[in-house]
Coordinates of C-alpha atoms and ligand atoms in Angstrom, one line a residue:
M103 CA -23.3 -29.0 29.5
P104 CA -19.8 -28.2 28.3
T105 CA -17.1 -30.7 29.3
R106 CA -14.4 -29.6 31.5
V107 CA -12.0 -29.3 28.6
N108 CA -14.3 -27.2 26.6
R109 CA -14.9 -24.9 29.5
T110 CA -11.2 -24.5 30.0
L111 CA -10.8 -23.7 26.3
H112 CA -13.6 -21.2 26.5
L113 CA -12.1 -19.5 29.5
R114 CA -8.7 -19.5 27.9
R115 CA -10.2 -17.7 24.9
V116 CA -11.7 -15.1 27.0
L117 CA -9.0 -14.7 29.6
A118 CA -5.8 -15.4 27.8
P119 CA -4.9 -11.8 26.8
L120 CA -5.6 -10.7 30.3
V121 CA -3.6 -13.6 31.8
C122 CA -0.7 -12.8 29.6
L123 CA -0.8 -9.3 30.6
L124 CA -1.1 -10.0 34.3
L125 CA 1.9 -12.3 34.2
G126 CA 3.9 -9.9 32.1
G127 CA 3.7 -12.0 29.0
G128 CA 4.4 -15.1 31.0
A129 CA 2.1 -18.0 31.4
L130 CA -1.1 -18.6 29.7
A131 CA -3.6 -21.0 30.5
T132 CA -4.0 -24.4 31.9
P133 CA -2.3 -27.2 30.2
V134 CA -4.8 -28.8 27.9
T135 CA -5.4 -32.5 28.2
G136 CA -7.4 -34.6 25.9
V137 CA -7.1 -32.1 23.1
E138 CA -5.3 -32.7 19.9
P139 CA -1.7 -31.4 20.1
A140 CA -0.5 -28.3 18.2
Q141 CA 0.9 -28.9 14.7
L142 CA 3.5 -26.2 15.0
V143 CA 4.9 -24.3 18.0
L144 CA 7.2 -21.2 18.0
F145 CA 9.0 -20.8 21.3
N146 CA 11.9 -19.1 22.9
G147 CA 11.2 -15.8 21.2
R148 CA 9.9 -12.3 21.7
I149 CA 6.5 -12.3 20.0
L150 CA 5.0 -8.9 19.5
T151 CA 1.4 -9.9 19.4
V152 CA 0.0 -6.4 18.6
D153 CA -3.1 -7.3 20.6
P154 CA -5.0 -4.4 22.3
R155 CA -2.4 -4.3 25.1
D156 CA 0.6 -4.7 22.9
T157 CA 1.4 -7.9 24.8
I158 CA 4.8 -9.6 24.2
V159 CA 4.9 -13.4 24.8
Q160 CA 7.6 -16.1 24.4
A161 CA 5.7 -18.7 22.4
L162 CA 2.6 -19.6 20.4
A163 CA 0.9 -22.8 19.2
I164 CA -0.8 -23.4 15.9
R165 CA -3.3 -25.9 14.6
D166 CA -5.1 -26.0 11.3
G167 CA -3.6 -22.7 10.3
K168 CA -5.0 -20.9 13.4
I169 CA -3.3 -19.7 16.6
I170 CA -4.6 -22.0 19.4
A171 CA -2.5 -20.5 22.3
V172 CA -0.1 -17.7 23.1
G173 CA 2.0 -17.4 26.2
A174 CA 5.1 -18.7 28.1
D175 CA 7.4 -21.4 26.7
R176 CA 6.6 -23.9 29.5
D177 CA 2.8 -23.7 28.8
I178 CA 3.0 -23.6 25.0
L179 CA 5.5 -26.5 24.8
R180 CA 3.1 -28.6 26.8
L181 CA 0.7 -28.4 23.8
A182 CA 3.3 -30.1 21.6
G183 CA 3.0 -33.8 20.8
A184 CA 5.4 -36.2 19.1
A185 CA 4.4 -35.0 15.7
T186 CA 4.4 -31.3 16.4
K187 CA 6.9 -29.2 14.5
R188 CA 8.9 -26.9 16.8
I189 CA 10.6 -23.7 15.7
D190 CA 13.1 -22.4 18.3
L191 CA 13.1 -18.6 17.7
R192 CA 16.5 -18.4 19.6
G193 CA 15.4 -15.1 21.2
R194 CA 14.4 -13.5 17.9
T195 CA 11.4 -11.3 17.5
A196 CA 8.2 -12.3 15.7
T197 CA 5.4 -10.0 14.6
P198 CA 2.1 -10.6 12.9
G199 CA 2.6 -10.9 9.1
L200 CA 2.8 -7.3 7.9
I201 CA -0.1 -5.8 5.9
D202 CA 0.2 -3.3 3.1
S203 CA -3.1 -1.4 2.6
H204 CA -2.1 -0.1 -0.8
A205 CA 0.3 -1.9 -3.2
H206 CA -0.1 -2.5 -6.9
I207 CA 1.4 -5.9 -6.7
A208 CA -0.1 -7.3 -9.9
D209 CA 1.1 -4.4 -12.0
G210 CA 4.4 -4.1 -10.1
G211 CA 5.3 -7.7 -10.7
V212 CA 4.7 -7.3 -14.5
E213 CA 7.0 -4.3 -14.4
E214 CA 9.7 -6.2 -12.5
L215 CA 9.7 -9.0 -15.0
Y216 CA 9.0 -7.4 -18.4
H217 CA 9.9 -3.7 -18.2
V218 CA 13.1 -1.6 -18.1
H219 CA 13.9 -0.6 -14.6
L220 CA 14.7 3.0 -13.9
S221 CA 14.1 3.5 -10.2
D222 CA 17.8 3.5 -9.4
V223 CA 19.2 5.6 -12.3
S224 CA 20.8 8.8 -11.2
T225 CA 21.5 10.6 -14.5
V226 CA 19.6 11.1 -17.8
A227 CA 22.4 9.4 -19.7
E228 CA 22.1 6.3 -17.5
A229 CA 18.3 6.2 -18.2
V230 CA 19.0 6.5 -21.9
R231 CA 21.6 3.7 -21.8
R232 CA 19.1 1.4 -20.1
V233 CA 16.5 2.1 -22.8
Q234 CA 19.2 1.4 -25.5
A235 CA 20.0 -1.9 -23.9
G236 CA 16.3 -2.8 -23.7
L237 CA 15.8 -2.0 -27.3
A238 CA 18.7 -4.2 -28.4
V239 CA 16.6 -7.3 -27.9
L240 CA 13.4 -5.9 -29.5
R241 CA 12.3 -6.0 -33.1
P242 CA 11.8 -2.7 -34.9
G243 CA 8.3 -1.3 -34.1
A244 CA 7.9 -3.2 -30.8
W245 CA 7.0 -1.1 -27.8
L246 CA 9.5 -0.6 -25.0
Q247 CA 8.1 0.1 -21.6
G248 CA 10.0 1.2 -18.6
D249 CA 9.1 2.4 -15.1
G250 CA 10.4 4.1 -12.0
W251 CA 12.3 7.2 -13.0
D252 CA 12.0 10.3 -10.8
E253 CA 13.6 13.7 -11.6
G254 CA 14.2 14.1 -7.9
K255 CA 16.7 11.3 -8.1
L256 CA 18.5 12.5 -11.3
A257 CA 21.6 14.7 -11.0
E258 CA 20.1 17.0 -13.6
R259 CA 16.9 17.4 -11.6
R260 CA 14.8 17.6 -14.7
Y261 CA 12.3 15.5 -16.6
L262 CA 13.4 13.0 -19.1
T263 CA 12.2 14.1 -22.6
A264 CA 11.5 12.7 -26.0
A265 CA 14.7 14.4 -27.2
D266 CA 16.7 12.4 -24.7
L267 CA 15.2 9.1 -26.0
D268 CA 14.9 9.7 -29.8
R269 CA 18.5 9.3 -30.6
V270 CA 18.5 5.7 -29.3
S271 CA 15.0 4.8 -30.4
P272 CA 14.3 5.9 -34.0
D273 CA 12.4 2.7 -34.8
N274 CA 10.5 1.8 -31.6
P275 CA 7.8 3.6 -29.6
V276 CA 9.0 4.1 -26.0
W277 CA 7.0 4.8 -22.9
L278 CA 8.7 5.4 -19.5
M279 CA 6.4 5.8 -16.6
H280 CA 7.4 8.0 -13.7
T281 CA 7.6 6.3 -10.4
T282 CA 4.4 7.9 -9.2
G283 CA 2.4 6.5 -12.1
H284 CA 0.9 9.9 -12.7
Y285 CA 3.1 11.0 -15.6
G286 CA 5.7 9.6 -17.9
V287 CA 7.7 10.3 -21.0
A288 CA 7.1 9.1 -24.6
N289 CA 9.6 9.3 -27.4
S290 CA 8.7 10.9 -30.7
A291 CA 7.7 7.6 -32.3
A292 CA 5.2 7.0 -29.5
L293 CA 3.9 10.6 -29.7
R294 CA 3.3 10.2 -33.4
L295 CA 1.4 6.9 -33.0
A296 CA -0.7 8.5 -30.2
K297 CA -1.3 11.6 -32.4
V298 CA 0.1 14.0 -29.8
G299 CA 1.5 17.1 -31.5
A300 CA 1.8 20.8 -31.1
S301 CA -1.8 21.4 -32.0
T302 CA -3.2 18.7 -29.6
P303 CA -5.1 20.4 -26.8
N304 CA -4.8 19.2 -23.2
P305 CA -7.5 16.8 -22.3
T306 CA -9.7 17.5 -19.4
A307 CA -7.8 16.5 -16.3
G308 CA -4.5 16.0 -18.1
T309 CA -1.4 18.0 -19.1
I310 CA 0.7 17.8 -22.2
D311 CA 4.0 19.2 -21.1
R312 CA 5.4 21.7 -23.7
D313 CA 8.6 23.6 -24.4
A314 CA 8.8 27.4 -24.8
K315 CA 7.7 27.0 -28.5
G316 CA 4.6 25.0 -27.5
M317 CA 6.0 21.7 -28.8
P318 CA 5.3 18.6 -26.6
T319 CA 8.4 17.6 -24.6
G320 CA 7.2 14.0 -24.5
V321 CA 6.1 14.3 -20.8
L322 CA 2.4 13.5 -20.4
K323 CA 0.6 13.9 -17.2
E324 CA -2.6 12.2 -15.9
A325 CA -5.3 11.9 -18.5
A326 CA -2.9 13.0 -21.2
M327 CA -1.1 9.7 -20.8
D328 CA -4.2 7.8 -22.0
A329 CA -3.5 8.4 -25.7
V330 CA -0.2 6.5 -25.3
L331 CA -1.2 4.0 -22.7
A332 CA -4.1 2.8 -25.0
L333 CA -1.5 1.8 -27.6
A334 CA 1.2 0.1 -25.4
P335 CA 0.4 -3.6 -25.3
P336 CA -1.0 -4.9 -22.0
P337 CA 0.5 -8.0 -20.4
T338 CA -0.7 -11.4 -21.6
P339 CA -2.7 -13.4 -19.1
E340 CA 0.4 -15.6 -18.5
E341 CA 2.6 -12.5 -17.9
Q342 CA -0.1 -11.2 -15.5
R343 CA 0.0 -14.4 -13.5
K344 CA 3.8 -14.5 -13.5
G345 CA 3.9 -10.9 -12.3
I346 CA 1.6 -11.7 -9.4
L347 CA 3.7 -14.7 -8.4
K348 CA 6.9 -12.6 -8.6
S349 CA 5.3 -10.1 -6.2
I350 CA 4.1 -12.7 -3.8
D351 CA 7.6 -14.1 -3.6
T352 CA 8.9 -10.6 -2.8
L353 CA 6.2 -10.1 -0.2
H354 CA 7.1 -13.3 1.6
R355 CA 10.8 -12.2 1.7
E356 CA 9.7 -9.1 3.5
G357 CA 7.3 -10.7 6.0
I358 CA 4.2 -9.3 4.2
T359 CA 1.2 -11.7 4.2
A360 CA -1.7 -9.4 3.2
V361 CA -2.1 -6.7 0.6
K362 CA -4.8 -4.5 -0.7
D363 CA -4.3 -4.2 -4.5
P364 CA -6.1 -1.1 -5.7
S365 CA -7.4 -0.2 -9.1
I366 CA -7.7 -3.6 -10.8
A367 CA -9.8 -4.6 -13.8
Q368 CA -11.2 -8.0 -14.9
P369 CA -7.9 -9.5 -16.4
V370 CA -6.1 -9.0 -13.0
W371 CA -9.1 -10.4 -11.1
D372 CA -9.1 -13.4 -13.5
A373 CA -5.3 -13.9 -12.9
Y374 CA -5.8 -13.9 -9.1
V375 CA -8.7 -16.4 -9.4
S376 CA -6.7 -18.7 -11.6
L377 CA -3.7 -18.7 -9.2
L378 CA -6.1 -19.2 -6.2
N379 CA -7.6 -22.2 -8.0
E380 CA -4.1 -23.7 -8.5
G381 CA -3.3 -23.2 -4.9
K382 CA -0.6 -20.6 -5.7
L383 CA -2.2 -17.6 -4.0
T384 CA -0.2 -17.8 -0.8
E385 CA -1.2 -14.3 0.4
H386 CA -4.3 -12.5 1.5
I387 CA -5.3 -10.2 -1.3
C388 CA -8.1 -7.7 -1.2
V389 CA -8.7 -5.8 -4.4
L390 CA -10.4 -2.6 -5.3
W391 CA -12.0 -2.4 -8.8
Y392 CA -11.2 0.7 -10.8
A393 CA -14.4 2.6 -11.1
G394 CA -13.4 5.1 -13.8
S395 CA -14.5 8.7 -13.6
T396 CA -18.1 8.7 -14.7
L397 CA -21.4 7.4 -13.4
A398 CA -21.5 5.0 -16.3
S399 CA -18.1 3.5 -15.5
A400 CA -19.1 3.3 -11.9
Q401 CA -22.2 1.4 -12.8
A402 CA -20.0 -1.1 -14.8
A403 CA -17.7 -1.5 -11.8
L404 CA -20.7 -2.1 -9.6
K405 CA -21.9 -4.8 -11.9
A406 CA -18.5 -6.6 -11.8
I407 CA -18.3 -6.3 -8.0
S408 CA -21.9 -7.4 -7.5
A409 CA -20.9 -10.8 -9.0
Q410 CA -18.4 -11.4 -6.2
P411 CA -18.9 -12.2 -2.5
R412 CA -19.0 -9.2 -0.2
P413 CA -16.1 -8.7 2.3
P414 CA -15.3 -10.2 4.8
Q415 CA -16.6 -13.1 2.7
S416 CA -13.8 -14.2 0.4
L417 CA -12.8 -16.8 -2.1
G418 CA -10.3 -19.4 -0.9
D419 CA -10.7 -19.0 2.9
G420 CA -9.6 -15.4 3.3
R421 CA -7.1 -15.5 0.3
L422 CA -9.0 -13.3 -2.2
L423 CA -11.5 -10.6 -1.4
S424 CA -13.3 -8.3 -3.7
C425 CA -13.2 -5.4 -1.3
G426 CA -14.6 -2.5 -3.1
V427 CA -13.8 0.2 -5.7
K428 CA -11.2 2.9 -6.3
I429 CA -11.9 6.4 -7.6
Y430 CA -9.4 9.1 -8.3
M431 CA -10.1 12.6 -7.0
D432 CA -6.9 14.1 -8.1
G433 CA -3.3 13.6 -9.3
S434 CA 0.1 13.5 -7.8
G435 CA 2.5 15.5 -5.6
G436 CA 5.2 14.5 -8.1
A437 CA 3.5 15.9 -11.2
R438 CA 2.1 18.9 -9.3
T439 CA -1.3 17.8 -10.5
A440 CA -2.9 17.1 -7.1
W441 CA -5.7 19.5 -6.3
L442 CA -4.7 22.2 -3.9
F443 CA -6.2 25.3 -2.3
E444 CA -3.0 27.3 -3.2
D445 CA -0.6 27.1 -6.1
W446 CA 2.2 24.5 -6.2
N447 CA 5.8 25.4 -5.6
K448 CA 8.8 24.4 -7.7
N449 CA 12.4 23.9 -6.5
S450 CA 11.1 24.4 -3.0
T451 CA 10.7 28.1 -2.9
D452 CA 9.7 29.1 -6.4
R453 CA 6.0 29.4 -7.2
D454 CA 4.3 27.4 -10.0
T455 CA 2.1 30.4 -10.5
G456 CA -1.4 29.6 -11.8
N457 CA -1.1 25.9 -11.1
S458 CA -3.0 24.6 -8.1
G459 CA -3.7 21.2 -9.8
Y460 CA -7.1 19.9 -10.7
P461 CA -9.6 17.2 -9.9
S462 CA -9.2 14.1 -12.0
T463 CA -12.9 13.3 -11.7
E464 CA -15.4 16.1 -12.0
P465 CA -16.3 16.8 -8.4
E466 CA -20.1 16.5 -8.7
A467 CA -19.8 13.3 -10.8
Y468 CA -17.5 12.0 -8.1
R469 CA -20.1 12.6 -5.5
R470 CA -22.7 10.8 -7.5
M471 CA -20.4 7.8 -7.9
V472 CA -19.7 7.6 -4.2
R473 CA -23.4 7.8 -3.5
L474 CA -24.1 4.9 -5.9
F475 CA -21.5 2.7 -4.2
H476 CA -22.4 3.7 -0.7
Q477 CA -26.1 3.0 -1.2
A478 CA -25.1 -0.4 -2.6
G479 CA -23.1 -1.1 0.5
I480 CA -19.7 -1.1 -1.4
H481 CA -16.5 0.1 0.2
V482 CA -14.9 3.1 -1.6
G483 CA -11.3 4.0 -1.6
T484 CA -10.6 7.5 -3.1
H485 CA -7.2 8.6 -4.2
A486 CA -6.7 12.2 -2.8
V487 CA -3.4 13.9 -2.4
G488 CA -4.0 17.6 -2.3
D489 CA -5.8 19.4 0.6
R490 CA -8.6 20.6 -1.7
A491 CA -9.2 17.1 -3.0
I492 CA -9.1 15.5 0.5
D493 CA -11.7 18.1 1.8
W494 CA -14.0 17.2 -1.1
V495 CA -13.6 13.5 -0.4
V496 CA -14.2 13.6 3.3
D497 CA -17.2 16.0 2.9
T498 CA -18.6 13.6 0.3
Y499 CA -18.3 10.7 2.7
A500 CA -19.9 12.8 5.4
Q501 CA -22.8 13.6 3.1
V502 CA -23.5 10.1 1.9
L503 CA -23.2 8.8 5.5
A504 CA -25.6 11.4 6.7
E505 CA -28.1 10.4 4.0
N506 CA -27.6 6.7 4.6
P507 CA -25.9 6.0 7.9
T508 CA -24.5 2.5 7.1
P509 CA -21.5 1.9 9.4
G510 CA -18.5 -0.3 8.7
L511 CA -17.9 0.3 5.0
R512 CA -14.5 1.8 5.9
H513 CA -14.4 4.2 3.0
S514 CA -10.8 5.4 2.7
I515 CA -8.7 8.4 1.7
I516 CA -5.9 6.8 -0.3
H517 CA -2.6 8.8 0.3
A518 CA -4.3 11.7 2.2
N519 CA -1.0 13.6 1.8
I520 CA -1.8 17.0 3.1
P521 CA -5.2 17.0 4.9
S522 CA -6.5 20.3 6.1
E523 CA -7.5 20.8 9.7
H524 CA -11.1 20.5 8.6
A525 CA -10.4 17.1 6.9
I526 CA -8.8 15.8 10.0
Q527 CA -11.8 16.8 12.1
V528 CA -14.1 15.1 9.6
M529 CA -12.0 11.9 9.5
S530 CA -12.0 11.7 13.3
M531 CA -15.8 12.2 13.5
L532 CA -16.5 9.7 10.7
E533 CA -14.2 7.0 12.0
G534 CA -15.8 7.3 15.4
K535 CA -19.3 7.4 14.2
Y536 CA -19.4 5.2 11.1
A537 CA -16.1 3.4 10.9
A538 CA -15.4 5.4 7.7
A539 CA -12.9 7.9 6.3
Y540 CA -9.7 6.1 7.1
P541 CA -6.4 7.5 5.6
E542 CA -4.4 4.8 3.8
A543 CA -1.1 6.6 4.1
Q544 CA 2.3 5.9 2.6
A545 CA 5.1 7.1 4.9
P546 CA 7.7 6.0 2.4
F547 CA 6.6 8.9 0.1
M548 CA 8.6 11.1 2.4
W549 CA 11.7 9.0 1.7
W550 CA 11.5 7.7 -1.8
L551 CA 9.6 10.7 -3.4
G552 CA 10.7 13.1 -0.6
D553 CA 13.1 15.3 -2.6
T554 CA 10.6 15.8 -5.4
Y555 CA 7.8 16.3 -2.8
A556 CA 9.7 18.8 -0.8
A557 CA 10.4 20.8 -4.0
N558 CA 6.8 20.8 -5.1
F559 CA 4.9 21.3 -1.8
G560 CA 7.4 24.0 -0.6
P561 CA 8.8 24.7 2.8
E562 CA 5.6 25.6 4.7
R563 CA 3.1 23.1 3.3
S564 CA 5.7 20.3 3.6
H565 CA 5.3 20.3 7.4
R566 CA 1.6 19.3 6.9
L567 CA 2.6 16.2 4.9
L568 CA 1.4 12.9 6.4
P569 CA 0.4 14.2 9.9
L570 CA 0.6 10.8 11.6
N571 CA 1.1 12.2 15.1
T572 CA -2.0 14.5 14.7
Y573 CA -3.9 11.4 13.6
L574 CA -3.0 9.7 16.8
K575 CA -4.0 12.7 18.9
H576 CA -7.4 12.6 17.1
G577 CA -7.8 8.9 17.5
I578 CA -7.6 8.4 13.8
H579 CA -6.4 5.0 12.7
W580 CA -4.6 4.7 9.3
G581 CA -3.5 1.8 7.1
G582 CA 0.2 1.8 6.2
G583 CA 1.4 1.1 2.8
S584 CA 4.0 1.4 0.0
D585 CA 1.9 2.2 -3.1
Y586 CA 4.4 -0.2 -4.7
S587 CA 5.7 0.3 -7.4
V588 CA 5.6 4.0 -6.5
T589 CA 8.0 3.1 -3.6
P590 CA 9.7 -0.2 -2.9
V591 CA 7.3 -2.8 -1.4
A592 CA 9.2 -3.7 1.8
A593 CA 7.1 -2.5 4.8
R594 CA 10.3 -2.0 6.9
Y595 CA 10.8 1.2 4.9
G596 CA 7.4 2.4 5.9
L597 CA 7.9 1.5 9.6
W598 CA 11.2 3.4 9.4
A599 CA 9.7 6.4 7.5
S600 CA 6.8 6.7 10.0
V601 CA 9.4 7.2 12.7
E602 CA 12.2 9.1 10.9
R603 CA 10.5 11.2 8.1
E604 CA 13.8 11.5 6.2
T605 CA 14.2 12.1 2.4
L606 CA 16.3 9.9 0.2
K607 CA 18.8 12.5 -0.8
G608 CA 18.3 15.4 1.5
T609 CA 18.2 17.9 -1.3
Y610 CA 16.3 20.3 0.9
G611 CA 17.7 19.1 4.2
A612 CA 17.1 15.7 5.8
H613 CA 13.8 16.7 7.3
P614 CA 11.8 19.0 5.0
F615 CA 8.7 17.5 6.5
G616 CA 9.7 18.1 10.0
T617 CA 9.7 15.6 12.8
A618 CA 6.7 16.8 14.8
E619 CA 4.5 14.4 13.0
A620 CA 6.7 11.4 13.6
V621 CA 5.2 8.5 15.5
D622 CA 6.9 5.7 17.5
I623 CA 7.4 2.1 16.2
H624 CA 4.5 0.9 18.2
A625 CA 2.0 3.1 16.3
A626 CA 3.9 2.4 13.0
L627 CA 3.6 -1.3 13.5
R628 CA -0.1 -1.0 14.2
S629 CA -0.6 0.8 10.9
Y630 CA 1.1 -2.1 9.1
T631 CA -0.8 -4.8 11.1
I632 CA -4.1 -4.5 12.9
W633 CA -5.1 -1.1 11.4
G634 CA -4.2 -2.4 7.9
A635 CA -6.2 -5.6 8.5
H636 CA -9.3 -3.5 9.2
Q637 CA -8.9 -1.8 5.8
L638 CA -8.8 -5.2 4.2
F639 CA -12.0 -6.3 6.1
L640 CA -9.8 -9.0 7.7
E641 CA -9.3 -7.7 11.3
Q642 CA -11.2 -10.7 12.7
R643 CA -8.6 -13.0 11.0
I644 CA -5.3 -11.3 10.8
G645 CA -3.3 -8.2 12.0
S646 CA -2.5 -9.5 15.5
L647 CA -1.3 -12.8 17.1
E648 CA -4.3 -13.7 19.2
L649 CA -6.3 -16.9 19.9
G650 CA -8.4 -18.0 16.9
K651 CA -6.6 -15.8 14.4
D652 CA -4.8 -17.0 11.3
A653 CA -1.2 -17.9 12.0
D654 CA 0.4 -15.3 9.8
I655 CA 3.8 -14.5 11.3
A656 CA 7.0 -12.8 10.4
V657 CA 10.3 -13.5 12.3
W658 CA 13.0 -10.8 12.2
D659 CA 16.7 -10.6 12.8
R660 CA 16.2 -7.8 15.3
D661 CA 13.6 -6.6 17.8
M662 CA 11.9 -3.6 16.2
Y663 CA 10.7 -2.4 19.6
E664 CA 14.3 -2.2 20.9
I665 CA 16.7 -1.2 18.1
P666 CA 17.6 2.4 17.3
S667 CA 15.0 3.6 14.9
P668 CA 17.4 4.3 12.0
E669 CA 18.0 0.6 11.9
L670 CA 14.3 -0.2 11.2
K671 CA 15.0 0.3 7.5
D672 CA 17.5 -2.6 7.6
L673 CA 15.4 -5.2 9.4
K674 CA 15.7 -8.6 7.8
C675 CA 12.9 -11.0 7.6
E676 CA 14.1 -14.5 8.4
L677 CA 10.9 -16.5 8.3
T678 CA 7.4 -16.0 7.0
I679 CA 4.5 -18.1 8.0
L680 CA 1.1 -17.9 6.3
H681 CA -1.9 -19.7 7.8
G682 CA 0.5 -21.9 9.7
E683 CA 2.6 -22.9 6.7
V684 CA 6.2 -21.7 6.3
V685 CA 6.3 -19.8 3.0
Y686 CA 9.8 -18.3 3.3
V687 CA 13.0 -19.1 5.1
A688 CA 15.9 -16.7 4.7
P689 CA 19.0 -18.4 3.4
R690 CA 21.7 -19.0 6.1
P691 CA 24.4 -16.4 5.8
Ligands
ZN927 ZN1 -1.7 3.7 -5.8

């Protein structure tokens, strides 16, 4: 026989969302007597709960890291005792902690700490000066690595080349990764060490960029990068750990409390585990293991993943999840290597004749890999940018699900940049029937890569980029994300880009991708909260502020539901709470 208190609590659990709704976000629930008081209450705010009704409340109460009540100030404050910490939101807006369904935070943190930064250079000369400054502190022969350049942001609107770099780097190999991570430029010293010369053939699924005489320019795309990347020294275990901590600090500053880190290998997993064991992993991290591009590499990844708990089981109470595997179907919209039905464009209206990209994994091998994982009950995230690649991926998911209809594995299409109508139909069907085939989309591509993307996709195809509004119409949920360090990690950029669809520089006009596929902030926020949580296997714990969920909360300087949408980009996070603990407070201005 439940006691009266227990019955009240039970009713509250069931009825609270409804009660909040009925009272317009006002009162919740009966005051609780004889129950331990809350440890923390947030009150006097506008709390966007992102529950199924998009309820807005004034206050919430937290105990043992969980939300124990949401509702009106007068009811929530009654749950406070003498020892309860109270945070007066002073009218500010709070949301669930934001969730990034695709961010390379382990790698990105290492880049921030140990590599030369090129994401903000606007001329070739400036990039060369940064390399020169970086080399000044290196011994001869040591590798210099840099990241983040993008020809779309350079005044010259051309690739960096080995010739640009050689005059400042005669004695050191240099590798500068493009912001997309799908191509980069090596200097001649690095090309020599990697044995890339005029007679080197393109590898399968890779491109050695060449000048008119057939000489390598230094730019290497996709699998052609491997020869150089195999020689550049990886981070030490300590550098890897410091990189993750650097990223976690940045995430907290931006109100982000959960991330899916795709494409990791054992050293990164080990770094996460060691930080978890030291109590330093103050973030929900769900990882995808890199599965390579062959059945043999897939079997090796399956072995690594089989040693870990299956999601939603985790290490460290929801802190670290071994979520599944990542496979690459194609390349990038930046490098014009993504696999398309029709040839790429250049400079918006020129044709890149004969180049429609290519698969980065042999398509039939890909299908066998997916079948292996699906039959083992493992979540698969597949990188697919081009329409032809996306079709192959969703058709593969449909096939393995028809063979073995296991629901709930949430297989995803990472990026899903220009899905065909067919792909959209299949996504809609598979989401509804099997909870599979979710796009994990990066709205910030339209901004940060937008000028390069508009040049390469061309005027017509560009309108099909990231069709978020079409997804809504088809009932397709997607996870939002940054693909950091491809774009900056702050989710506010993605919220903004989902609504505004503007490019950084407006080289081909402010809206080469049109505005028909824009969504409102309510949908955008869902993609960075509850829909993202689902892609991390954590929707029972995070992604909305509801009874029983983890108290992961971000407090903002403005109300994202009320401000003019151009301002979304400039939102400032003032407070971040993870599992009921304050992990970030903005300094007072
Ligand atoms: Zn990525």
